[in-house]
Coordinates of C-alpha atoms and ligand atoms in Angstrom, one line a residue:
M1 CA -39.9 35.3 35.2
T2 CA -43.2 37.0 36.2
A3 CA -43.1 37.8 39.9
A4 CA -46.5 36.5 40.8
V5 CA -48.4 33.4 39.6
V6 CA -51.0 34.5 37.1
E7 CA -54.6 33.0 37.6
R8 CA -57.1 33.3 34.7
G9 CA -60.6 32.0 33.9
L10 CA -61.6 31.2 30.5
Y11 CA -63.0 34.1 28.4
L12 CA -66.5 33.1 27.3
D13 CA -69.1 35.6 26.2
G14 CA -67.5 38.6 27.6
E15 CA -67.1 36.9 31.0
W16 CA -64.1 35.5 32.9
V17 CA -65.5 32.0 33.8
E18 CA -64.0 29.5 36.4
T19 CA -64.8 25.8 35.9
G20 CA -63.7 24.5 39.4
E21 CA -60.7 22.6 37.7
W22 CA -57.4 24.2 37.0
L23 CA -54.5 23.7 34.5
E24 CA -51.1 24.5 35.6
V25 CA -48.6 26.4 33.4
R26 CA -45.1 25.8 34.3
S27 CA -41.9 27.5 33.1
P28 CA -40.0 25.3 30.5
Y29 CA -36.7 26.5 31.9
D30 CA -37.0 25.6 35.7
G31 CA -40.4 24.1 36.1
S32 CA -41.6 26.9 38.4
L33 CA -45.4 27.5 38.5
V34 CA -46.1 30.6 36.1
G35 CA -50.0 30.4 36.3
R36 CA -53.2 28.5 36.6
V37 CA -55.9 28.6 34.0
A38 CA -59.4 27.3 34.4
R39 CA -59.8 23.9 32.6
G40 CA -62.5 23.9 29.9
G41 CA -63.8 21.2 27.7
A42 CA -66.6 20.3 25.3
V43 CA -69.3 22.2 27.4
E44 CA -67.2 25.4 27.5
A45 CA -66.3 25.0 23.7
R46 CA -70.1 24.6 22.9
T47 CA -70.9 27.7 25.1
A48 CA -68.2 29.6 23.3
V49 CA -69.6 28.7 19.8
D50 CA -73.1 29.7 21.1
A51 CA -71.7 33.1 22.2
A52 CA -69.8 33.6 18.9
A53 CA -72.9 32.8 16.8
A54 CA -75.0 35.0 18.7
A55 CA -72.7 37.9 18.6
M56 CA -72.6 37.7 14.8
R57 CA -76.3 38.1 14.7
E58 CA -75.7 41.9 15.5
P59 CA -72.8 42.8 13.0
L60 CA -70.3 45.3 14.3
P61 CA -69.6 48.1 11.7
A62 CA -66.2 48.1 10.2
H63 CA -65.2 51.5 11.8
K64 CA -66.0 50.0 15.3
R65 CA -64.0 46.9 14.6
A66 CA -61.1 49.0 13.3
E67 CA -61.3 51.1 16.4
V68 CA -60.9 48.1 18.7
L69 CA -58.0 46.7 16.8
V70 CA -56.2 50.1 16.9
R71 CA -57.0 50.3 20.7
V72 CA -55.5 46.8 21.3
A73 CA -52.2 47.7 19.3
G74 CA -52.0 50.9 21.5
A75 CA -52.5 48.7 24.7
L76 CA -49.8 46.3 23.7
G77 CA -47.3 49.1 23.2
R78 CA -48.2 50.4 26.8
R79 CA -48.0 46.9 28.3
A80 CA -45.2 45.7 26.2
D81 CA -42.8 44.6 29.0
E82 CA -45.6 42.8 30.8
A83 CA -46.6 40.9 27.6
A84 CA -42.8 40.0 26.8
R85 CA -42.5 38.6 30.4
L86 CA -45.4 36.6 30.2
I87 CA -44.3 35.1 26.8
S88 CA -40.9 34.5 28.2
A89 CA -42.2 32.8 31.3
E90 CA -44.9 30.5 29.8
A91 CA -42.9 29.6 26.6
G92 CA -39.2 29.9 27.9
K93 CA -38.6 32.3 25.2
P94 CA -35.6 34.6 25.8
L95 CA -36.8 38.1 26.6
K96 CA -35.3 39.8 23.7
A97 CA -37.1 37.5 21.3
A98 CA -40.3 37.8 23.3
R99 CA -40.0 41.7 23.0
V100 CA -39.7 41.3 19.2
E101 CA -42.9 39.1 19.3
V102 CA -44.9 41.8 21.1
A103 CA -43.8 44.5 18.6
R104 CA -44.8 42.2 15.9
A105 CA -48.2 41.6 17.4
M106 CA -48.8 45.4 17.6
S107 CA -48.1 45.4 13.8
T108 CA -50.5 42.4 13.3
Y109 CA -53.3 44.5 15.0
T110 CA -52.5 47.6 13.2
M111 CA -52.5 46.0 9.7
S112 CA -55.7 44.2 10.6
A113 CA -57.3 47.5 11.5
V114 CA -56.2 48.8 8.0
Q115 CA -58.2 45.7 6.5
A116 CA -61.2 46.3 8.6
R117 CA -61.5 49.8 7.0
T118 CA -60.7 48.8 3.5
L119 CA -61.9 45.4 2.7
A120 CA -64.4 45.7 -0.1
G121 CA -65.9 43.7 -3.0
Q122 CA -65.4 44.6 -6.6
V123 CA -67.5 45.9 -9.5
V124 CA -67.9 43.4 -12.3
P125 CA -67.6 44.8 -15.9
M126 CA -71.0 43.4 -17.1
D127 CA -71.0 44.9 -20.5
A128 CA -67.7 43.2 -21.2
S129 CA -69.9 40.4 -22.7
Q130 CA -73.1 40.6 -24.7
A131 CA -74.9 38.5 -22.1
G132 CA -74.1 41.2 -19.4
E133 CA -75.2 44.2 -21.4
G134 CA -77.9 46.3 -19.5
K135 CA -76.8 44.9 -16.2
M136 CA -74.7 46.2 -13.4
A137 CA -73.0 43.7 -10.9
I138 CA -70.9 44.0 -7.7
T139 CA -69.5 41.6 -5.2
L140 CA -69.8 41.8 -1.5
R141 CA -67.3 40.6 1.0
L142 CA -69.2 39.1 3.9
P143 CA -67.9 37.4 7.1
I144 CA -67.7 33.7 6.5
G145 CA -69.2 32.9 9.9
V146 CA -67.9 31.7 13.3
V147 CA -64.2 31.1 13.1
G148 CA -62.5 28.3 15.1
A149 CA -58.8 29.0 15.8
I150 CA -56.2 26.7 17.1
S151 CA -52.7 28.1 17.8
P152 CA -49.4 26.6 18.8
F153 CA -47.0 27.3 21.8
N154 CA -44.0 28.8 20.0
F155 CA -45.4 32.3 19.2
P156 CA -48.2 32.4 21.8
L157 CA -49.1 36.1 21.3
N158 CA -48.4 36.9 17.7
L159 CA -49.8 33.8 16.2
V160 CA -52.9 34.2 18.2
A161 CA -53.0 37.8 17.0
H162 CA -52.7 36.5 13.4
K163 CA -56.0 34.5 13.9
I164 CA -58.2 36.9 16.0
A165 CA -57.2 40.3 14.7
P166 CA -57.9 39.5 11.0
A167 CA -61.1 37.7 12.0
L168 CA -62.5 40.7 13.8
A169 CA -61.4 42.7 10.8
A170 CA -63.4 40.5 8.5
G171 CA -66.4 40.7 10.9
C172 CA -66.2 37.1 12.2
A173 CA -66.6 36.0 15.9
V174 CA -64.0 33.7 17.3
V175 CA -63.6 30.5 19.5
L176 CA -59.8 30.2 20.1
K177 CA -58.2 27.4 21.6
P178 CA -54.5 28.3 22.4
A179 CA -51.8 25.7 23.3
S180 CA -52.1 24.1 26.6
Q181 CA -48.5 25.0 27.4
T182 CA -48.9 28.7 26.6
P183 CA -52.5 29.8 27.3
L184 CA -51.6 33.1 29.2
A185 CA -50.5 35.3 26.4
A186 CA -53.9 34.5 24.6
L187 CA -55.9 35.3 27.6
F188 CA -53.9 38.4 28.0
L189 CA -55.0 39.4 24.5
A190 CA -58.6 38.6 25.3
E191 CA -58.2 41.1 28.3
L192 CA -56.9 43.7 25.9
E193 CA -59.7 43.2 23.5
A194 CA -62.3 43.3 26.2
D195 CA -60.7 46.6 27.5
A196 CA -60.6 47.9 24.1
G197 CA -64.5 47.7 24.0
L198 CA -65.2 44.5 22.2
P199 CA -68.6 43.5 22.8
P200 CA -69.4 40.0 24.4
G201 CA -69.1 37.0 22.2
W202 CA -66.8 38.3 19.5
L203 CA -63.8 36.5 21.2
N204 CA -63.9 33.5 23.3
V205 CA -61.0 31.6 24.6
V206 CA -61.2 28.1 25.8
V207 CA -58.4 26.2 27.3
G208 CA -58.3 22.5 27.9
P209 CA -57.9 19.0 26.3
A210 CA -57.2 19.6 22.6
A211 CA -59.1 16.7 21.0
E212 CA -62.3 17.5 23.0
I213 CA -62.4 21.1 22.2
G214 CA -61.3 20.4 18.7
D215 CA -64.1 18.0 18.1
V216 CA -66.6 20.7 18.8
L217 CA -65.1 23.0 16.2
V218 CA -65.1 20.2 13.8
D219 CA -68.6 19.1 14.5
D220 CA -70.4 22.3 15.0
E221 CA -71.9 23.5 11.7
R222 CA -71.8 27.1 12.9
V223 CA -68.2 27.1 12.8
R224 CA -67.5 27.7 9.2
L225 CA -63.8 28.0 9.1
I226 CA -61.0 26.4 11.1
T227 CA -57.6 28.2 11.2
F228 CA -54.9 26.0 12.4
T229 CA -51.1 26.6 13.2
G230 CA -49.2 23.8 14.5
S231 CA -47.9 20.4 13.5
G232 CA -48.8 18.5 10.4
S233 CA -49.9 15.4 12.1
V234 CA -52.7 17.3 13.8
G235 CA -53.5 19.7 11.1
W236 CA -54.0 17.4 8.1
K237 CA -56.3 15.2 10.3
L238 CA -58.4 18.2 11.4
R239 CA -58.8 19.0 7.6
E240 CA -60.0 15.5 6.7
R241 CA -62.3 15.4 9.5
A242 CA -63.8 18.8 8.8
A243 CA -64.4 18.1 5.1
R244 CA -67.2 20.6 4.7
K245 CA -65.6 23.5 6.3
K246 CA -62.8 25.7 5.1
V247 CA -59.7 24.6 7.0
G248 CA -56.6 26.7 6.8
L249 CA -53.3 25.0 7.7
E250 CA -50.1 26.8 8.7
L251 CA -47.7 23.9 9.6
G252 CA -43.9 23.2 9.7
N253 CA -40.8 23.4 7.5
A254 CA -37.3 22.2 7.3
T255 CA -36.0 25.6 6.3
P256 CA -33.1 25.6 3.6
V257 CA -30.6 28.3 2.8
I258 CA -28.4 28.5 -0.3
V259 CA -25.2 30.5 -0.2
Q260 CA -23.7 31.2 -3.4
G261 CA -20.1 31.7 -4.2
D262 CA -20.8 35.3 -5.2
A263 CA -22.6 36.2 -2.0
D264 CA -21.6 38.5 0.8
V265 CA -20.4 35.6 3.0
E266 CA -19.8 37.4 6.2
D267 CA -23.4 38.8 6.0
A268 CA -24.8 35.5 5.2
A269 CA -22.9 33.7 8.1
A270 CA -24.1 36.4 10.5
R271 CA -27.8 36.2 9.5
C272 CA -27.7 32.4 9.5
A273 CA -26.1 32.3 13.0
A274 CA -28.8 34.6 14.3
N275 CA -31.6 32.8 12.8
A276 CA -31.0 29.2 13.3
F277 CA -30.9 29.3 17.1
S278 CA -33.3 32.0 18.2
F279 CA -36.0 30.7 20.6
A280 CA -33.8 27.4 20.4
G281 CA -34.9 26.8 16.8
Q282 CA -38.6 26.6 17.7
S283 CA -39.8 28.7 14.9
C284 CA -41.5 27.1 11.9
I285 CA -38.9 29.0 9.7
S286 CA -35.8 28.6 11.8
V287 CA -32.7 28.2 9.5
Q288 CA -32.1 24.5 9.5
R289 CA -30.2 23.2 6.4
I290 CA -27.4 25.5 5.0
Y291 CA -25.9 24.7 1.7
V292 CA -22.8 26.7 0.6
Q293 CA -21.0 26.8 -2.7
R294 CA -17.8 24.9 -2.4
D295 CA -15.4 27.9 -3.2
V296 CA -16.6 29.9 -0.3
Y297 CA -17.4 26.9 2.0
D298 CA -14.4 27.3 4.2
A299 CA -14.8 31.1 4.4
F300 CA -18.6 30.6 5.4
K301 CA -17.7 28.1 8.0
G302 CA -14.9 30.3 9.5
A303 CA -17.3 33.2 9.8
F304 CA -20.5 31.1 11.1
L305 CA -19.0 28.9 13.7
P306 CA -17.4 31.6 16.0
R307 CA -20.8 33.4 15.9
V308 CA -22.7 30.1 16.9
Q309 CA -20.2 29.7 19.7
A310 CA -20.6 33.1 21.0
L311 CA -24.4 32.8 21.6
T312 CA -25.4 32.9 25.2
V313 CA -27.3 30.0 26.5
G314 CA -29.3 30.2 29.7
D315 CA -32.3 31.6 31.6
P316 CA -34.7 33.1 29.2
A317 CA -35.6 35.9 31.7
D318 CA -32.0 37.2 31.4
E319 CA -31.7 40.0 28.9
E320 CA -28.4 38.6 27.5
T321 CA -29.8 35.2 26.7
D322 CA -29.9 34.1 23.0
V323 CA -30.8 30.5 23.4
G324 CA -33.1 29.1 26.1
P325 CA -34.8 25.8 26.8
L326 CA -36.8 23.7 24.4
I327 CA -40.5 23.5 25.4
S328 CA -40.1 20.2 27.3
P329 CA -37.4 17.8 28.3
A330 CA -39.0 15.3 25.9
E331 CA -38.5 17.6 22.9
R332 CA -34.9 18.2 24.0
D333 CA -34.2 14.5 24.1
R334 CA -35.9 14.0 20.7
V335 CA -33.6 16.7 19.2
L336 CA -30.6 15.3 20.8
A337 CA -31.4 11.8 19.4
W338 CA -31.8 13.3 15.9
V339 CA -28.3 14.8 16.4
E340 CA -26.7 11.5 17.5
E341 CA -28.5 9.8 14.6
A342 CA -26.9 12.3 12.1
V343 CA -23.5 11.7 13.6
A344 CA -23.8 7.9 13.7
Q345 CA -24.8 8.1 10.0
G346 CA -21.6 9.9 9.1
G347 CA -22.3 13.7 9.8
T348 CA -19.5 15.6 11.6
L349 CA -20.3 17.5 14.9
L350 CA -19.0 21.0 14.4
A351 CA -20.5 22.7 17.5
G352 CA -22.7 21.8 20.4
G353 CA -24.3 18.3 20.6
S354 CA -24.2 18.4 24.4
L355 CA -26.2 20.0 27.4
D356 CA -25.4 23.1 29.3
G357 CA -27.4 23.1 32.6
G358 CA -30.1 20.9 31.0
L359 CA -30.3 23.2 27.9
L360 CA -29.2 21.9 24.4
R361 CA -26.3 23.9 23.2
P362 CA -26.4 25.4 19.6
T363 CA -25.5 22.5 17.5
V364 CA -24.1 22.3 13.9
I365 CA -23.6 19.1 12.0
E366 CA -21.5 19.0 8.8
T367 CA -22.7 17.0 5.8
P368 CA -25.2 14.7 7.4
S369 CA -26.4 11.7 5.2
A370 CA -29.3 12.6 2.9
D371 CA -31.6 10.4 4.7
A372 CA -30.7 11.6 8.3
K373 CA -33.8 13.2 9.9
L374 CA -32.0 16.6 10.1
S375 CA -31.6 16.6 6.3
C376 CA -35.3 16.6 5.5
E377 CA -37.6 16.6 8.6
E378 CA -38.3 19.5 10.8
A379 CA -35.9 19.7 13.6
F380 CA -37.6 22.3 15.8
G381 CA -34.5 22.7 18.0
P382 CA -31.2 24.6 18.2
V383 CA -29.6 22.5 15.4
C384 CA -28.5 23.3 11.9
T385 CA -26.7 21.4 9.1
L386 CA -23.9 22.7 6.9
Q387 CA -23.0 21.2 3.5
P388 CA -21.0 22.3 0.5
Y389 CA -22.4 22.0 -3.2
D390 CA -20.9 22.6 -6.6
T391 CA -23.8 23.8 -8.9
L392 CA -26.9 25.9 -8.2
D393 CA -28.8 23.0 -9.7
E394 CA -27.6 20.7 -7.1
A395 CA -28.3 23.2 -4.5
I396 CA -31.9 23.8 -5.5
A397 CA -32.4 20.0 -5.7
L398 CA -31.0 19.6 -2.1
A399 CA -33.3 22.5 -0.8
N400 CA -36.2 21.0 -2.4
G401 CA -35.4 17.5 -1.1
T402 CA -38.1 17.7 1.7
R403 CA -41.8 17.2 1.9
Y404 CA -42.2 20.8 3.4
G405 CA -42.4 24.0 1.5
L406 CA -42.9 27.1 3.8
Q407 CA -39.9 29.5 3.4
A408 CA -36.4 29.1 1.8
G409 CA -33.6 31.6 1.3
I410 CA -30.7 32.3 -1.0
F411 CA -27.6 34.7 -0.6
T412 CA -26.3 35.9 -4.1
R413 CA -25.3 39.2 -5.6
D414 CA -26.5 37.9 -9.0
L415 CA -30.1 39.0 -10.0
A416 CA -30.8 36.3 -12.4
T417 CA -29.7 33.6 -9.8
A418 CA -31.9 35.2 -7.2
L419 CA -34.9 35.2 -9.7
R420 CA -34.3 31.7 -10.6
A421 CA -34.1 30.5 -7.0
G422 CA -37.4 32.4 -6.5
A423 CA -39.1 30.4 -9.4
E424 CA -37.5 27.1 -8.7
L425 CA -37.5 26.7 -4.8
E426 CA -40.7 24.9 -4.0
F427 CA -41.7 27.1 -1.0
G428 CA -44.4 29.6 -0.2
G429 CA -41.7 32.3 0.3
V430 CA -38.1 32.8 -0.7
T431 CA -35.9 35.4 0.7
V432 CA -32.9 36.8 -1.1
N433 CA -30.0 38.0 1.0
E434 CA -32.0 37.6 4.1
A435 CA -32.4 34.5 6.3
P436 CA -35.8 32.8 5.5
T437 CA -36.7 33.1 9.2
F438 CA -37.7 36.7 8.2
R439 CA -41.3 37.6 8.5
A440 CA -43.0 41.0 8.6
D441 CA -46.5 40.7 9.6
Q442 CA -48.1 42.3 6.6
M443 CA -46.4 39.7 4.3
P444 CA -48.4 36.8 2.7
Y445 CA -47.1 33.9 4.7
G446 CA -47.9 30.2 4.2
G447 CA -46.6 27.1 2.7
T448 CA -47.0 24.6 -0.1
K449 CA -46.6 20.8 0.0
D450 CA -47.0 19.5 3.6
S451 CA -46.4 22.9 5.1
G452 CA -50.0 24.0 4.5
N453 CA -52.7 25.3 2.2
T454 CA -53.3 28.9 3.1
K455 CA -51.7 32.3 3.5
E456 CA -51.8 34.4 6.6
G457 CA -51.0 38.0 7.0
P458 CA -53.9 40.3 7.6
A459 CA -54.7 41.2 3.9
W460 CA -54.7 37.5 3.0
A461 CA -56.4 36.1 6.2
V462 CA -59.4 38.5 5.9
R463 CA -60.0 37.1 2.3
E464 CA -60.0 33.6 3.6
M465 CA -62.4 34.6 6.4
T466 CA -64.8 36.4 4.2
E467 CA -67.1 35.0 1.3
E468 CA -67.7 36.9 -1.9
R469 CA -71.4 37.4 -2.8
L470 CA -72.4 38.5 -6.4
V471 CA -75.3 41.0 -6.7
V472 CA -76.5 41.5 -10.3
V473 CA -78.9 44.3 -11.1
Q474 CA -81.0 44.5 -14.3
L475 CA -81.0 48.3 -15.2
Ligands
NAP501 P1 -49.3 21.0 17.8 O1 -48.9 19.9 18.9 O2 -49.8 20.5 16.6 O3 -50.3 21.8 18.6 C1 -50.8 23.0 18.0 C2 -52.2 23.2 18.5 O4 -53.1 22.1 18.1 C3 -52.2 23.3 20.1 O5 -53.3 24.2 20.4 C4 -52.7 21.9 20.4 O6 -53.4 21.8 21.7 C5 -53.7 21.7 19.5 N1 -54.1 20.2 19.1 C6 -53.4 19.2 19.4 N2 -54.2 18.0 19.1 C7 -55.4 18.4 18.7 C8 -56.5 17.8 18.1 N3 -56.8 16.5 18.1 N4 -57.6 18.6 17.9 C9 -57.6 19.9 17.8 N5 -56.4 20.6 18.3 C10 -55.4 19.8 18.7 O7 -48.0 21.9 17.6 P2 -47.1 22.7 18.6 O8 -46.1 21.7 19.1 O9 -47.7 23.6 19.5 O10 -46.4 23.7 17.4 C11 -45.2 23.3 16.8 C12 -45.7 23.0 15.3 O11 -46.2 24.2 14.7 C13 -44.4 22.9 14.4 O12 -44.5 22.0 13.5 C14 -44.1 24.3 13.7 O13 -43.6 24.2 12.7 C15 -45.6 24.6 13.6 N6 -45.8 26.1 13.3 C16 -46.2 26.5 12.1 C17 -46.2 27.9 11.9 C18 -46.8 28.4 10.6 O14 -47.2 29.6 10.6 N7 -46.7 27.7 9.5 C19 -46.1 28.9 12.9 C20 -45.6 28.2 14.2 C21 -45.5 26.9 14.4 P3 -52.6 21.3 23.0 O15 -51.5 22.3 23.1 O16 -53.7 21.3 24.0 O17 -52.0 19.9 22.8

């Protein structure tokens, strides 16, 4: 835990602003007070949009935007321990996972700086048609306008970075609403951006009631794009309500993994065990449904379960902890109820299913029924299912048997099988011989079906955040 209670104002138009009311940030592990943040609302959100719109009237050249981004990456490196402890304290994320998140946020800023320096339009080959003869044409990539960004609690630093760093690279000012449970990492990034020389107005952070701030982002016409990461129930409604804006959604998943009989079973078991329970399964691509070909099923189970049982459950501030708390007792109880439902419907409990000092132990359920929530909905907890299959057709059908489509994985040594899975798994990304929890920050990342409608990763995000304008010249 961080030693002292952090106190932060909102970050509006380059100033730290207090509102006279405070929101408390408490540790999901032991309820201790981690910080206090000024409570904003519609008034502060409107001020933030005013500031962002005003900032964009004086565009910042790309090289200056890139320099700020590079400086923030450097500052994150120098203050990595502080950042990791802040994430761990407010999100209850084990320190070792929080340290990985900080390193990834550095990468997100670095890759965004590359985009700031290289993003460009195209030359259109006009004489390719008779109509274009005697003309030249180019496209310009222009900032879309003010970006409204809404982020979730589970990666409070790097998922904020995935919104605000590409937005700056694209030349857009941002109004950010971070998750109420984890606003401190976002405000920490605002401090780093200010220290890096970001002029006022380019980044504004408003913490407070979600619907109130969300309504301003939806209703204000100057906000031209909303980038949202979080649950589908909130995300799809936002998109319906903001019909005339671009709304990018990064939502949930019920992540499947297929282990073929020809796979390196030990390696597959190790990667699945490491990626089903990290941050107590609260990653949108946490391994959740593991399907193993019947001839290697026992071997996989024998390699997997001891690794699950060896995970250390406990205080997220302890360097040895693998699995900490869920974000709230209500979430823990929901996940436990899903486990109980799966067992009541015929699944077999192979590990966990009980509490350890109030924390849910890593839990494995064998062969739950097809309509158990754990078989198709997003668990978002330290729980996974294990199930044998006979043919690849059957495994692909099982993996696709969800309304979600963010990432999926397959373990196989056969190239044709890998390529077939890549083509037939209905997900935005397919990993081969790696858990589908894998993400490097330069990758295109985003889902299909109910998992979303866009791709993040700086090179993709800057395209979403810019508009292409055609300029045709008669020679
Ligand atoms: P959430 O409850 O949907 O919250 C996400 C954000 O939306 C928070 O900032 C929240 O604010 C805000 N929000 C809530 N109601 C709103 C409204 N009416 N208008 C505008 N904003 C509103 O999600 P979460 O529990 O934080 O995150 C977990 C979910 O995110 C999971 O489903 C997970 O899979 C998904 N996720 C997806 C990705 C991806 O990249 N695809 C990555 C990480 C997480 P408050 O905190 O103030 O309520």
